[in-house]
Amino acid sequence: GAVVSQHPSRVICKSGTSVKIECRSLDFQATTMFWYRQFPKKSLMLMATSNEGSKATYEQGVEKDKFLINHASLTLSTLTVTSAHPEDSSFYICSAREQREGYNEQFFGPGTRLTVL
Amino acid sequence: GQNIDQPTEMTATEGAIVQINCTYQTSGFNGLFWYQQHAGEAPTFLSYNVLDGLEEKGRFSSFLSRSKGYSYLLLKELQMKDSASYLCAVMDSNYQLIWGAGTKLIIKP
């Protein structure tokens, strides 16, 4: 199946700093990538949908100035958590959609665990 | 609104069979997915149903009834490594995935 990589896998940062997370589709082109966050023992929460070459669409309640998303190419999307605070500590997961005729599937990256001290 | 319902937790015995149900109400339907998620890891794809009926893949099978807004994931010959959360997700008319909260499956020896 298609592979999505995410980097870094873990990051610990100080409050007030910014953190960038990269999401890459390794063997397919993804016109759409999704960013999720997951709190412990909770389901995935969609943060934003990222389309290559255009602005991301954010879900209600997600601050676009805090969670900056850039989808500069068909294989790379980045999420930057600006001025991170302890409440931003979470598991961030990206996924990339591979579109085939009559079939849409999302492939997930391995996730990035962010801890803000 | 849109919602996906599945049980919070289930317990089963190693070697047995377990069925995890999922009911959904969404704006449009472009397929239903089941994912497995081990603690601390990203979800991995298990199955995709877009037509009514049963899809079998090894020890795992998934069933869909679009008229009833219902699906189940059937796991046979349970192994300890099957202990995980199982997430049901429906792709709506905008091709967005609507996620259930997940069912935590506990396998006992």
CSV table of C-alpha atoms in Angstrom, one decimal:
chain,number,residue,atom,x,y,z
A,1,GLY,CA,0.0,0.0,0.0
A,2,ALA,CA,0.9,3.7,-0.2
A,3,VAL,CA,3.3,5.0,2.4
A,4,VAL,CA,3.0,8.3,4.3
A,5,SER,CA,5.9,9.5,6.5
A,6,GLN,CA,5.9,12.0,9.2
A,7,HIS,CA,8.8,13.8,10.8
A,8,PRO,CA,9.6,14.1,13.6
A,9,SER,CA,8.0,11.2,15.4
A,10,ARG,CA,8.5,12.9,18.8
A,11,VAL,CA,9.3,16.4,19.8
A,12,ILE,CA,9.6,18.1,23.2
A,13,CYS,CA,9.7,21.9,23.2
A,14,LYS,CA,9.5,24.8,25.6
A,15,SER,CA,6.4,26.9,25.9
A,16,GLY,CA,6.4,29.7,23.5
A,17,THR,CA,8.5,28.1,20.8
A,18,SER,CA,7.2,26.9,17.4
A,19,VAL,CA,7.3,23.4,16.1
A,20,LYS,CA,7.1,22.2,12.5
A,21,ILE,CA,5.8,18.8,11.5
A,22,GLU,CA,6.3,17.4,8.0
A,23,CYS,CA,4.0,14.9,6.2
A,24,ARG,CA,5.2,13.2,3.0
A,25,SER,CA,3.5,10.8,0.7
A,26,LEU,CA,6.4,8.6,-0.5
A,27,ASP,CA,5.1,6.7,-3.5
A,28,PHE,CA,2.0,8.6,-4.6
A,29,GLN,CA,0.8,12.1,-5.2
A,30,ALA,CA,-1.6,13.5,-2.8
A,31,THR,CA,-3.7,16.4,-3.9
A,32,THR,CA,-5.3,16.4,-0.4
A,33,MET,CA,-3.8,15.9,3.0
A,34,PHE,CA,-5.5,16.0,6.3
A,35,TRP,CA,-4.2,16.9,9.7
A,36,TYR,CA,-5.7,15.4,12.9
A,37,ARG,CA,-4.9,15.6,16.5
A,38,GLN,CA,-5.8,12.9,19.1
A,39,PHE,CA,-6.1,13.3,22.8
A,40,PRO,CA,-5.5,10.3,25.0
A,41,LYS,CA,-8.3,7.7,24.7
A,42,LYS,CA,-10.2,9.9,22.3
A,43,SER,CA,-11.0,9.6,18.6
A,44,LEU,CA,-9.2,11.5,15.9
A,45,MET,CA,-10.2,15.1,15.5
A,46,LEU,CA,-9.8,16.6,12.1
A,47,MET,CA,-8.0,20.0,12.3
A,48,ALA,CA,-7.8,21.0,8.7
A,49,THR,CA,-7.8,19.8,5.1
A,50,SER,CA,-4.9,20.8,3.0
A,51,ASN,CA,-5.1,21.0,-0.8
A,52,GLU,CA,-1.9,21.4,-2.8
A,53,GLY,CA,-1.4,25.0,-4.0
A,54,SER,CA,-4.3,26.5,-2.0
A,55,LYS,CA,-5.1,27.6,1.5
A,56,ALA,CA,-6.0,25.0,4.0
A,57,THR,CA,-9.6,24.7,5.2
A,58,TYR,CA,-9.8,24.7,9.0
A,59,GLU,CA,-12.4,23.0,11.1
A,60,GLN,CA,-14.5,25.0,13.5
A,61,GLY,CA,-12.6,25.9,16.6
A,62,VAL,CA,-9.1,25.4,15.1
A,63,GLU,CA,-7.1,28.6,15.1
A,64,LYS,CA,-5.5,29.0,11.7
A,65,ASP,CA,-3.0,31.5,12.9
A,66,LYS,CA,-1.8,29.1,15.5
A,67,PHE,CA,-1.7,26.0,13.4
A,68,LEU,CA,-0.1,27.0,10.1
A,69,ILE,CA,-0.5,24.6,7.3
A,70,ASN,CA,1.5,24.7,4.0
A,71,HIS,CA,0.9,22.2,1.2
A,72,ALA,CA,3.6,23.3,-1.2
A,73,SER,CA,3.8,20.2,-3.4
A,74,LEU,CA,1.9,17.0,-4.2
A,75,THR,CA,4.0,15.0,-1.8
A,76,LEU,CA,4.6,17.4,1.2
A,77,SER,CA,2.4,19.2,3.7
A,78,THR,CA,3.7,20.9,6.9
A,79,LEU,CA,2.0,21.8,10.1
A,80,THR,CA,3.6,24.5,12.2
A,81,VAL,CA,2.4,24.9,15.8
A,82,THR,CA,3.2,28.5,16.6
A,83,SER,CA,3.9,29.7,20.1
A,84,ALA,CA,3.2,26.3,21.6
A,85,HIS,CA,1.7,25.9,25.0
A,86,PRO,CA,1.3,22.9,27.2
A,87,GLU,CA,-2.4,22.5,26.1
A,88,ASP,CA,-1.1,21.9,22.6
A,89,SER,CA,0.6,18.7,23.8
A,90,SER,CA,-1.0,15.9,21.8
A,91,PHE,CA,-0.6,13.3,19.1
A,92,TYR,CA,-0.7,14.9,15.7
A,93,ILE,CA,-1.4,12.6,12.7
A,94,CYS,CA,-1.4,13.5,9.0
A,95,SER,CA,-3.0,11.5,6.3
A,96,ALA,CA,-2.9,11.7,2.5
A,97,ARG,CA,-5.7,10.8,0.1
A,98,GLU,CA,-5.0,8.7,-2.9
A,99,GLN,CA,-7.7,9.1,-5.4
A,100,ARG,CA,-8.4,6.3,-7.8
A,101,GLU,CA,-11.4,5.7,-10.0
A,102,GLY,CA,-14.4,4.9,-7.8
A,103,TYR,CA,-12.2,4.6,-4.7
A,104,ASN,CA,-10.9,7.0,-2.2
A,105,GLU,CA,-8.6,6.0,0.6
A,106,GLN,CA,-6.6,7.8,3.2
A,107,PHE,CA,-3.2,6.6,4.3
A,108,PHE,CA,-2.0,7.7,7.6
A,109,GLY,CA,1.4,8.8,8.7
A,110,PRO,CA,2.8,7.3,11.9
A,111,GLY,CA,2.0,10.4,14.0
A,112,THR,CA,4.0,13.0,15.9
A,113,ARG,CA,3.9,13.2,19.7
A,114,LEU,CA,4.3,16.7,20.8
A,115,THR,CA,5.1,17.6,24.4
A,116,VAL,CA,5.2,21.2,25.4
A,117,LEU,CA,6.9,21.9,28.7
B,1,GLY,CA,-25.8,16.5,12.4
B,2,GLN,CA,-23.5,13.7,11.5
B,3,ASN,CA,-22.6,11.0,14.0
B,4,ILE,CA,-21.0,7.6,14.2
B,5,ASP,CA,-21.9,5.3,17.1
B,6,GLN,CA,-19.9,2.3,18.2
B,7,PRO,CA,-19.4,0.6,21.6
B,8,THR,CA,-16.8,2.1,23.8
B,9,GLU,CA,-15.2,-1.1,25.0
B,10,MET,CA,-15.6,-4.9,24.4
B,11,THR,CA,-13.9,-7.9,25.9
B,12,ALA,CA,-13.3,-11.2,24.2
B,13,THR,CA,-11.3,-14.4,24.7
B,14,GLU,CA,-8.3,-15.5,22.7
B,15,GLY,CA,-9.4,-17.8,19.9
B,16,ALA,CA,-13.0,-16.6,19.9
B,17,ILE,CA,-14.9,-14.4,17.5
B,18,VAL,CA,-16.0,-10.9,18.2
B,19,GLN,CA,-18.3,-8.5,16.3
B,20,ILE,CA,-17.9,-4.7,16.6
B,21,ASN,CA,-21.0,-2.8,15.4
B,22,CYS,CA,-21.1,0.7,14.0
B,23,THR,CA,-24.2,2.8,13.1
B,24,TYR,CA,-24.0,6.0,11.3
B,25,GLN,CA,-25.9,9.1,10.2
B,26,THR,CA,-24.1,11.2,7.7
B,27,SER,CA,-24.7,13.7,4.9
B,28,GLY,CA,-24.0,11.5,2.0
B,29,PHE,CA,-22.1,8.3,1.8
B,30,ASN,CA,-19.0,7.4,-0.1
B,31,GLY,CA,-17.9,4.4,1.8
B,32,LEU,CA,-17.2,3.1,5.3
B,33,PHE,CA,-13.8,2.3,6.6
B,34,TRP,CA,-12.5,0.3,9.6
B,35,TYR,CA,-9.2,1.1,11.1
B,36,GLN,CA,-7.2,-0.6,13.8
B,37,GLN,CA,-5.2,1.6,16.2
B,38,HIS,CA,-2.7,0.3,18.8
B,39,ALA,CA,-2.0,2.6,21.7
B,40,GLY,CA,0.3,5.5,20.7
B,41,GLU,CA,0.3,4.6,17.0
B,42,ALA,CA,-1.5,5.9,14.0
B,43,PRO,CA,-4.5,4.0,12.7
B,44,THR,CA,-3.9,1.3,10.1
B,45,PHE,CA,-6.4,0.5,7.4
B,46,LEU,CA,-8.4,-2.7,7.7
B,47,SER,CA,-11.3,-2.6,5.3
B,48,TYR,CA,-13.5,-0.5,3.0
B,49,ASN,CA,-17.1,-1.1,2.1
B,50,VAL,CA,-19.1,0.9,-0.3
B,51,LEU,CA,-21.7,-1.7,-1.5
B,52,ASP,CA,-24.0,-3.7,0.7
B,53,GLY,CA,-22.7,-7.1,1.8
B,54,LEU,CA,-19.7,-8.8,3.4
B,55,GLU,CA,-16.1,-8.2,2.6
B,56,GLU,CA,-13.8,-10.9,3.8
B,57,LYS,CA,-10.0,-10.5,4.3
B,58,GLY,CA,-8.3,-13.2,6.2
B,59,ARG,CA,-9.4,-13.3,9.9
B,60,PHE,CA,-11.2,-10.0,9.5
B,61,SER,CA,-14.6,-9.4,7.7
B,62,SER,CA,-16.6,-6.2,7.4
B,63,PHE,CA,-20.3,-6.0,6.6
B,64,LEU,CA,-22.3,-3.0,5.3
B,65,SER,CA,-26.1,-2.2,5.1
B,66,ARG,CA,-26.5,1.2,3.6
B,67,SER,CA,-30.3,1.2,4.1
B,68,LYS,CA,-29.9,0.6,7.8
B,69,GLY,CA,-26.8,2.8,8.2
B,70,TYR,CA,-25.1,-0.1,9.8
B,71,SER,CA,-21.8,-1.9,9.6
B,72,TYR,CA,-19.9,-4.5,11.6
B,73,LEU,CA,-16.3,-5.7,11.8
B,74,LEU,CA,-16.0,-9.4,12.6
B,75,LEU,CA,-12.7,-10.7,14.0
B,76,LYS,CA,-12.2,-14.4,14.0
B,77,GLU,CA,-9.6,-16.6,15.8
B,78,LEU,CA,-8.7,-13.8,18.1
B,79,GLN,CA,-5.1,-13.3,19.0
B,80,MET,CA,-3.6,-11.3,21.8
B,81,LYS,CA,-2.1,-8.8,19.3
B,82,ASP,CA,-5.7,-7.9,18.2
B,83,SER,CA,-6.1,-6.0,21.4
B,84,ALA,CA,-6.4,-2.4,20.1
B,85,SER,CA,-9.0,0.2,19.3
B,86,TYR,CA,-11.1,-0.2,16.2
B,87,LEU,CA,-12.3,2.9,14.5
B,88,CYS,CA,-15.3,3.1,12.2
B,89,ALA,CA,-15.3,6.0,9.8
B,90,VAL,CA,-17.7,7.1,7.0
B,91,MET,CA,-16.7,9.2,4.0
B,92,ASP,CA,-19.4,11.8,3.5
B,93,SER,CA,-20.6,13.6,0.3
B,94,ASN,CA,-17.6,15.9,0.6
B,95,TYR,CA,-15.2,13.0,0.8
B,96,GLN,CA,-14.4,13.9,4.4
B,97,LEU,CA,-14.0,11.1,6.9
B,98,ILE,CA,-16.4,11.2,9.9
B,99,TRP,CA,-14.9,9.3,12.7
B,100,GLY,CA,-16.5,7.2,15.4
B,101,ALA,CA,-14.9,7.4,18.9
B,102,GLY,CA,-13.5,3.9,18.6
B,103,THR,CA,-14.1,0.6,20.3
B,104,LYS,CA,-11.4,-0.6,22.7
B,105,LEU,CA,-11.1,-4.4,22.3
B,106,ILE,CA,-9.6,-6.3,25.2
B,107,ILE,CA,-8.5,-9.9,24.5
B,108,LYS,CA,-8.1,-12.2,27.5
B,109,PRO,CA,-6.2,-15.4,27.5
